[in-house]
Amino acid sequence: MWNINRRRCLQTLAGSIAGASASPWLRPLAQAMAAEKTGSPKRNLIVLWMTGGPSQLDTFDLKPEHENGGEFKPIDTNVPGIQISEHLPQLAQQADKLAIIRSLSTKEGDHARGTYLMHTGQRPGAPINYPSICASLSKELRGSDDTLPNFMSVGGQLINFGMEIGPGFLGPGFAPLSVRAQAIPSQGGGTPTDASAESNPNNENAAMAYPSFRVEDLALGGSLDADQHQKRTELWSRLQTDFANRQGTSSALASHQTVYQRAMNMMNGPAGKLFDLSDEPEELRQAYGTGVFGQSCLLARRLIEAGVSVIEVPFDGVSWDTHADNFTAVKNLSGELDSAWSTLMTDLDQRGLLETTTILWMGEFGRTPNINGNSGRDHFAQAWSCVFAGGGINGGQVYGATNESGMEVTNQKVEVGDVLTTLCDAVDIPSYTQNMSNLGRPINIAEGTAIVDVLS
């Protein structure tokens, strides 16, 4: 097992490599140490992305004694001394699994720029097309015999506000497979519902309306039947083989072949059934929550079980962008978040998967401590929160602090590079692993200092 001493040693080596110039033996030594993890259980990652930027003062860093504190009260957790929002009661009982970072400080208060920054660790505008941290880690965590795409985005749409966020210079072979909640026009005018409930009225889930999930462009197109599809597949295979024989092997061709073959596997094999949640117990589905985010977290657990290593679950829409009526909105959002996230951890734990699955909760920025004239909170990047949980994380702690008003970080300030480097270490991938950029420059997966206290 990758232990704390090994982490500290690797971190020291990484720092030496970055700070000193490059003694030729340091990197090979560190890489050799990292290679010792071979044979350890496969590591996984789930990013819970809170589109819009959640309020830290109303979730994980409350200020009840200050006028900025707002309406919500803090509640005790199962870890003495740690309190979080009263609207996160189920998570409060799993605080021993959480590492709450209350001292994150970034420099982007715009949705597009903040989303890009938190996904890539880089401020937008550079000539290099940086990949998202999920794409980079999925590249490292994939197995040679994986039959499913190793990076999926499920549920809500990741809103990039016009900024390109994806595999970057890694290429389309490392883009996420998008699985979206689908609306079926029935049962109340187009509410997204579980397809199985419609097709199988005897199913116990039929009475409950749930979102359904479909892989974009997975179904056969138009009037194409299975026989025609098979013939076209055989034709594609012959053409592809002939092209490869004439052109020789290349990484681009191999990447294209891999993506196409995995898509075919999804279409033709049992993997497509992963997205039909109707065989899950009704009690469990309700525990996750009946909305898109809750059912998306349930789907994330199924995908982890099936061998997918990296999954991003974006909250639908820009729900957390609470410029007005913040407290009503955050109360409702917190209820959805609380059920889904807490059940996800319990479900993974009961299946022996939480120890190998790291969870990161974050948005593009936090929200202003002061409350505006519309009872809302605006964008704020100076001092906010994110939360780690699960595998590789030393839970039951708060890291960093803000002052009484919540306006400034007063202890253990953390930047985005530190968060992403910590994430790399949590899933046992050295952050200094490099990929060649579109400009021919080697680029580290993440650049920062790991928060060693947060790592187990």
Short mmCIF file of C-alpha atoms in Angstrom, two decimals, residues 51-371:
data_model
loop_
_atom_site.label_atom_id
_atom_site.label_comp_id
_atom_site.label_asym_id
_atom_site.label_seq_id
_atom_site.Cartn_x
_atom_site.Cartn_y
_atom_site.Cartn_z
CA THR A 51 -21.51 24.37 -11.54
CA GLY A 52 -21.99 28.02 -10.65
CA GLY A 53 -19.73 28.13 -7.60
CA PRO A 54 -21.17 26.98 -4.24
CA SER A 55 -21.24 29.21 -1.17
CA GLN A 56 -18.57 28.13 1.30
CA LEU A 57 -20.23 30.11 4.11
CA ASP A 58 -23.42 28.08 3.71
CA THR A 59 -21.87 24.64 3.34
CA PHE A 60 -18.46 23.89 4.90
CA ASP A 61 -17.15 27.16 6.42
CA LEU A 62 -19.99 28.78 8.35
CA LYS A 63 -19.60 32.06 10.25
CA PRO A 64 -22.49 32.03 12.71
CA GLU A 65 -21.09 34.82 14.88
CA HIS A 66 -20.66 37.30 12.02
CA GLU A 67 -23.17 39.33 10.02
CA ASN A 68 -21.87 37.61 6.88
CA GLY A 69 -22.97 34.29 8.30
CA GLY A 70 -26.47 34.37 6.94
CA GLU A 71 -29.42 32.20 7.93
CA PHE A 72 -27.92 28.76 8.31
CA LYS A 73 -26.77 27.22 11.55
CA PRO A 74 -23.75 24.91 11.96
CA ILE A 75 -24.26 21.39 13.27
CA ASP A 76 -21.86 18.99 14.94
CA THR A 77 -20.45 16.13 12.92
CA ASN A 78 -19.21 12.71 13.93
CA VAL A 79 -15.78 14.30 14.37
CA PRO A 80 -15.54 16.39 17.57
CA GLY A 81 -14.83 20.03 16.81
CA ILE A 82 -15.87 19.97 13.15
CA GLN A 83 -19.14 21.64 12.19
CA ILE A 84 -20.81 22.05 8.80
CA SER A 85 -24.17 23.34 7.55
CA GLU A 86 -27.37 22.15 9.18
CA HIS A 87 -28.57 21.26 5.68
CA LEU A 88 -25.88 18.61 5.25
CA PRO A 89 -26.88 16.27 8.11
CA GLN A 90 -26.00 12.98 6.40
CA LEU A 91 -22.58 14.20 5.37
CA ALA A 92 -22.09 15.41 8.93
CA GLN A 93 -22.30 11.79 10.04
CA GLN A 94 -19.53 10.88 7.61
CA ALA A 95 -17.19 13.74 8.41
CA ASP A 96 -14.59 11.18 9.45
CA LYS A 97 -14.23 10.47 5.72
CA LEU A 98 -13.94 14.14 4.71
CA ALA A 99 -10.93 16.44 4.49
CA ILE A 100 -12.40 19.95 4.30
CA ILE A 101 -10.11 22.57 2.76
CA ARG A 102 -11.22 26.01 4.02
CA SER A 103 -8.26 27.99 2.70
CA LEU A 104 -8.47 27.70 -1.08
CA SER A 105 -7.60 30.96 -2.81
CA THR A 106 -7.61 31.48 -6.58
CA LYS A 107 -7.53 34.39 -8.98
CA GLU A 108 -10.47 33.82 -11.32
CA GLY A 109 -13.95 35.08 -10.44
CA ASP A 110 -15.46 34.57 -13.90
CA HIS A 111 -17.42 31.38 -14.64
CA ALA A 112 -15.56 30.49 -17.82
CA ARG A 113 -12.09 31.34 -16.56
CA GLY A 114 -12.71 29.76 -13.16
CA THR A 115 -14.02 26.53 -14.70
CA TYR A 116 -10.95 26.31 -16.93
CA LEU A 117 -8.59 27.07 -14.04
CA MET A 118 -10.03 24.46 -11.68
CA HIS A 119 -10.07 21.79 -14.40
CA THR A 120 -6.59 22.39 -15.78
CA GLY A 121 -4.64 24.18 -13.03
CA GLN A 122 -3.80 26.86 -15.57
CA ARG A 123 -5.17 30.33 -16.19
CA PRO A 124 -6.74 30.63 -19.65
CA GLY A 125 -5.10 32.46 -22.50
CA ALA A 126 -1.89 30.46 -22.93
CA PRO A 127 -1.03 29.08 -26.38
CA ILE A 128 -0.92 25.57 -24.93
CA ASN A 129 -4.19 23.66 -25.04
CA TYR A 130 -4.07 22.15 -21.56
CA PRO A 131 -6.01 18.97 -20.76
CA SER A 132 -8.37 18.73 -17.81
CA ILE A 133 -7.05 16.96 -14.74
CA CYS A 134 -9.66 14.23 -15.30
CA ALA A 135 -8.40 13.56 -18.83
CA SER A 136 -4.77 13.47 -17.65
CA LEU A 137 -5.47 11.11 -14.78
CA SER A 138 -7.67 8.84 -16.87
CA LYS A 139 -4.73 8.44 -19.23
CA GLU A 140 -2.53 7.27 -16.38
CA LEU A 141 -5.14 5.14 -14.62
CA ARG A 142 -6.33 3.22 -17.68
CA GLY A 143 -5.53 -0.44 -18.06
CA SER A 144 -4.22 -2.07 -21.21
CA ASP A 145 -7.18 -4.45 -21.28
CA ASP A 146 -9.91 -1.92 -20.52
CA THR A 147 -12.92 -2.39 -22.75
CA LEU A 148 -14.86 0.67 -21.59
CA PRO A 149 -13.92 4.34 -21.99
CA ASN A 150 -11.88 5.24 -18.94
CA PHE A 151 -13.30 8.74 -18.48
CA MET A 152 -17.01 9.50 -18.41
CA SER A 153 -19.00 12.63 -17.67
CA VAL A 154 -22.46 11.71 -16.41
CA GLY A 155 -25.68 13.50 -15.59
CA GLY A 156 -25.63 17.24 -16.02
CA GLN A 157 -23.76 18.99 -18.79
CA LEU A 158 -20.37 20.43 -17.86
CA ILE A 159 -20.94 24.07 -18.77
CA ASN A 160 -17.71 25.51 -20.08
CA PHE A 161 -19.14 28.98 -20.83
CA GLY A 162 -17.48 28.92 -24.24
CA MET A 163 -14.05 27.88 -22.96
CA GLU A 164 -12.59 24.69 -24.40
CA ILE A 165 -12.21 22.19 -21.54
CA GLY A 166 -11.43 18.60 -22.34
CA PRO A 167 -8.53 16.40 -23.37
CA GLY A 168 -6.51 19.37 -24.69
CA PHE A 169 -3.24 18.38 -26.29
CA LEU A 170 -3.73 14.75 -25.22
CA GLY A 171 -6.11 14.43 -28.15
CA PRO A 172 -9.68 13.19 -28.62
CA GLY A 173 -8.77 9.70 -27.47
CA PHE A 174 -8.87 11.04 -23.90
CA ALA A 175 -12.09 13.03 -24.12
CA PRO A 176 -14.85 11.95 -21.76
CA LEU A 177 -17.73 9.81 -22.92
CA SER A 178 -20.78 11.95 -22.19
CA VAL A 179 -23.80 10.28 -20.63
CA ARG A 180 -26.72 12.64 -20.22
CA ALA A 181 -30.03 12.42 -18.41
CA GLN A 182 -32.78 11.99 -20.96
CA ALA A 183 -36.32 13.36 -20.96
CA ILE A 184 -39.13 11.04 -21.98
CA PRO A 185 -42.27 12.97 -22.88
CA SER A 186 -44.80 11.38 -20.55
CA GLN A 187 -45.79 11.25 -16.91
CA GLY A 188 -46.33 14.91 -16.45
CA GLY A 189 -45.17 16.63 -19.57
CA GLY A 190 -41.64 15.67 -20.29
CA THR A 191 -40.16 15.11 -16.87
CA PRO A 192 -36.99 13.04 -17.24
CA THR A 193 -37.98 9.52 -16.28
CA ASP A 194 -36.52 6.04 -16.15
CA ALA A 195 -37.09 4.32 -19.48
CA SER A 196 -37.48 0.98 -17.77
CA ALA A 197 -40.43 2.26 -15.82
CA GLU A 198 -42.20 2.93 -19.07
CA SER A 199 -41.25 -0.26 -20.86
CA ASN A 200 -41.85 -2.51 -17.88
CA PRO A 201 -44.90 -1.47 -15.90
CA ASN A 202 -44.50 -4.47 -13.61
CA ASN A 203 -41.14 -3.24 -12.42
CA GLU A 204 -41.33 -1.97 -8.86
CA ASN A 205 -39.53 1.19 -10.01
CA ALA A 206 -42.28 1.95 -12.50
CA ALA A 207 -44.25 4.02 -10.02
CA MET A 208 -41.36 6.41 -9.42
CA ALA A 209 -40.17 8.88 -12.03
CA TYR A 210 -36.39 8.86 -12.31
CA PRO A 211 -34.03 10.35 -14.84
CA SER A 212 -32.88 7.91 -17.47
CA PHE A 213 -29.41 7.86 -18.99
CA ARG A 214 -28.28 7.25 -22.52
CA VAL A 215 -24.91 7.50 -24.14
CA GLU A 216 -24.98 10.18 -26.78
CA ASP A 217 -25.14 8.68 -30.30
CA LEU A 218 -25.08 5.10 -29.00
CA ALA A 219 -28.35 3.93 -30.55
CA LEU A 220 -28.53 2.76 -34.14
CA GLY A 221 -29.34 5.65 -36.42
CA GLY A 222 -32.47 6.06 -38.51
CA SER A 223 -33.98 2.85 -39.86
CA LEU A 224 -30.76 0.86 -39.56
CA ASP A 225 -31.40 -2.66 -38.24
CA ALA A 226 -29.01 -5.02 -36.47
CA ASP A 227 -28.11 -6.95 -39.64
CA GLN A 228 -27.27 -3.79 -41.55
CA HIS A 229 -25.28 -2.54 -38.59
CA GLN A 230 -23.25 -5.76 -38.49
CA LYS A 231 -22.46 -5.55 -42.21
CA ARG A 232 -21.34 -1.97 -41.87
CA THR A 233 -19.17 -2.92 -38.92
CA GLU A 234 -17.48 -5.66 -40.95
CA LEU A 235 -16.92 -3.23 -43.83
CA TRP A 236 -15.39 -0.66 -41.46
CA SER A 237 -13.10 -3.33 -40.03
CA ARG A 238 -11.82 -4.34 -43.47
CA LEU A 239 -11.24 -0.73 -44.54
CA GLN A 240 -9.51 0.08 -41.26
CA THR A 241 -7.22 -2.95 -41.55
CA ASP A 242 -6.36 -2.12 -45.15
CA PHE A 243 -5.61 1.51 -44.25
CA ALA A 244 -3.39 0.46 -41.34
CA ASN A 245 -1.47 -1.97 -43.57
CA ARG A 246 -0.78 0.77 -46.11
CA GLN A 247 -0.02 3.60 -43.67
CA GLY A 248 1.77 1.70 -40.94
CA THR A 249 1.15 2.09 -37.25
CA SER A 250 1.01 5.48 -35.60
CA SER A 251 -0.17 6.77 -32.25
CA ALA A 252 -2.95 8.80 -33.89
CA LEU A 253 -4.22 5.77 -35.80
CA ALA A 254 -4.01 3.58 -32.72
CA SER A 255 -5.89 6.19 -30.69
CA HIS A 256 -8.63 6.42 -33.28
CA GLN A 257 -8.87 2.64 -33.43
CA THR A 258 -9.16 2.42 -29.64
CA VAL A 259 -11.89 5.05 -29.38
CA TYR A 260 -13.89 3.51 -32.20
CA GLN A 261 -13.55 -0.02 -30.84
CA ARG A 262 -14.66 1.02 -27.37
CA ALA A 263 -17.68 2.76 -28.87
CA MET A 264 -18.51 -0.44 -30.75
CA ASN A 265 -18.17 -2.43 -27.55
CA MET A 266 -20.61 -0.07 -25.89
CA MET A 267 -23.10 -0.48 -28.73
CA ASN A 268 -22.87 -4.23 -29.11
CA GLY A 269 -22.07 -5.55 -25.66
CA PRO A 270 -23.69 -5.71 -22.26
CA ALA A 271 -21.97 -2.49 -21.22
CA GLY A 272 -24.90 -0.49 -22.55
CA LYS A 273 -27.01 -1.94 -19.73
CA LEU A 274 -24.86 -0.11 -17.22
CA PHE A 275 -26.93 2.98 -17.86
CA ASP A 276 -30.24 1.34 -17.06
CA LEU A 277 -30.58 1.76 -13.30
CA SER A 278 -33.91 -0.06 -13.04
CA ASP A 279 -32.30 -3.16 -11.55
CA GLU A 280 -31.12 -1.19 -8.54
CA PRO A 281 -33.22 -1.56 -5.35
CA GLU A 282 -35.88 1.09 -5.00
CA GLU A 283 -34.73 1.94 -1.50
CA LEU A 284 -31.21 2.62 -2.71
CA ARG A 285 -32.39 4.76 -5.62
CA GLN A 286 -34.44 6.89 -3.29
CA ALA A 287 -31.56 7.17 -0.84
CA TYR A 288 -29.42 8.71 -3.59
CA GLY A 289 -32.23 11.13 -4.41
CA THR A 290 -34.63 11.03 -7.31
CA GLY A 291 -33.12 13.98 -9.21
CA VAL A 292 -30.48 14.03 -11.92
CA PHE A 293 -27.57 14.56 -9.55
CA GLY A 294 -28.56 11.77 -7.17
CA GLN A 295 -29.13 9.22 -9.91
CA SER A 296 -25.93 10.35 -11.61
CA CYS A 297 -23.99 9.52 -8.45
CA LEU A 298 -25.61 6.09 -8.45
CA LEU A 299 -24.55 5.66 -12.07
CA ALA A 300 -21.03 6.74 -11.10
CA ARG A 301 -20.89 3.90 -8.56
CA ARG A 302 -22.00 1.40 -11.21
CA LEU A 303 -19.33 2.65 -13.58
CA ILE A 304 -16.63 2.38 -10.93
CA GLU A 305 -17.77 -1.20 -10.34
CA ALA A 306 -17.56 -1.87 -14.08
CA GLY A 307 -13.96 -0.65 -14.26
CA VAL A 308 -14.25 2.99 -15.36
CA SER A 309 -11.55 4.89 -13.45
CA VAL A 310 -12.49 8.56 -13.78
CA ILE A 311 -16.00 9.99 -13.62
CA GLU A 312 -17.11 13.59 -13.41
CA VAL A 313 -20.61 14.34 -12.15
CA PRO A 314 -21.54 17.96 -12.90
CA PHE A 315 -24.49 19.47 -11.07
CA ASP A 316 -27.15 20.27 -13.63
CA GLY A 317 -27.30 23.85 -14.92
CA VAL A 318 -25.70 26.74 -13.05
CA SER A 319 -27.64 25.92 -9.93
CA TRP A 320 -25.06 27.15 -7.42
CA ASP A 321 -24.80 30.60 -9.02
CA THR A 322 -26.93 32.16 -6.28
CA HIS A 323 -26.80 35.91 -6.92
CA ALA A 324 -30.37 36.16 -5.61
CA ASP A 325 -32.34 34.28 -2.94
CA ASN A 326 -29.19 32.43 -1.96
CA PHE A 327 -30.52 30.74 1.15
CA THR A 328 -33.61 29.18 -0.39
CA ALA A 329 -31.56 27.90 -3.31
CA VAL A 330 -28.64 26.59 -1.25
CA LYS A 331 -30.98 24.86 1.21
CA ASN A 332 -32.61 22.94 -1.66
CA LEU A 333 -29.31 22.23 -3.39
CA SER A 334 -27.74 21.06 -0.15
CA GLY A 335 -30.53 18.56 0.36
CA GLU A 336 -29.88 17.07 -3.06
CA LEU A 337 -26.13 17.10 -2.52
CA ASP A 338 -26.36 15.63 0.99
CA SER A 339 -28.40 12.58 -0.04
CA ALA A 340 -26.39 11.85 -3.16
CA TRP A 341 -22.86 12.29 -1.82
CA SER A 342 -23.43 10.57 1.53
CA THR A 343 -25.16 7.59 -0.10
CA LEU A 344 -22.41 7.37 -2.69
CA MET A 345 -19.77 7.03 0.02
CA THR A 346 -21.82 4.49 1.95
CA ASP A 347 -22.55 2.48 -1.19
CA LEU A 348 -18.91 2.47 -2.30
CA ASP A 349 -17.79 1.56 1.21
CA GLN A 350 -20.17 -1.38 1.46
CA ARG A 351 -18.83 -2.72 -1.84
CA GLY A 352 -15.21 -2.30 -0.78
CA LEU A 353 -14.62 0.46 -3.33
CA LEU A 354 -14.32 3.60 -1.22
CA GLU A 355 -10.76 2.80 -0.18
CA THR A 356 -9.67 2.93 -3.82
CA THR A 357 -11.95 5.76 -4.94
CA THR A 358 -11.02 9.38 -4.28
CA ILE A 359 -13.81 11.97 -4.34
CA LEU A 360 -13.21 15.69 -4.93
CA TRP A 361 -16.02 18.21 -4.42
CA MET A 362 -15.46 21.65 -5.93
CA GLY A 363 -16.79 24.40 -8.17
CA GLU A 364 -15.19 27.19 -10.16
CA PHE A 365 -14.99 29.56 -7.15
CA GLY A 366 -16.76 30.42 -3.90
CA ARG A 367 -19.21 33.19 -3.12
CA THR A 368 -18.92 36.55 -1.41
CA PRO A 369 -19.12 36.50 2.37
CA ASN A 370 -21.23 39.67 2.35
CA ILE A 371 -24.86 39.28 1.34
#
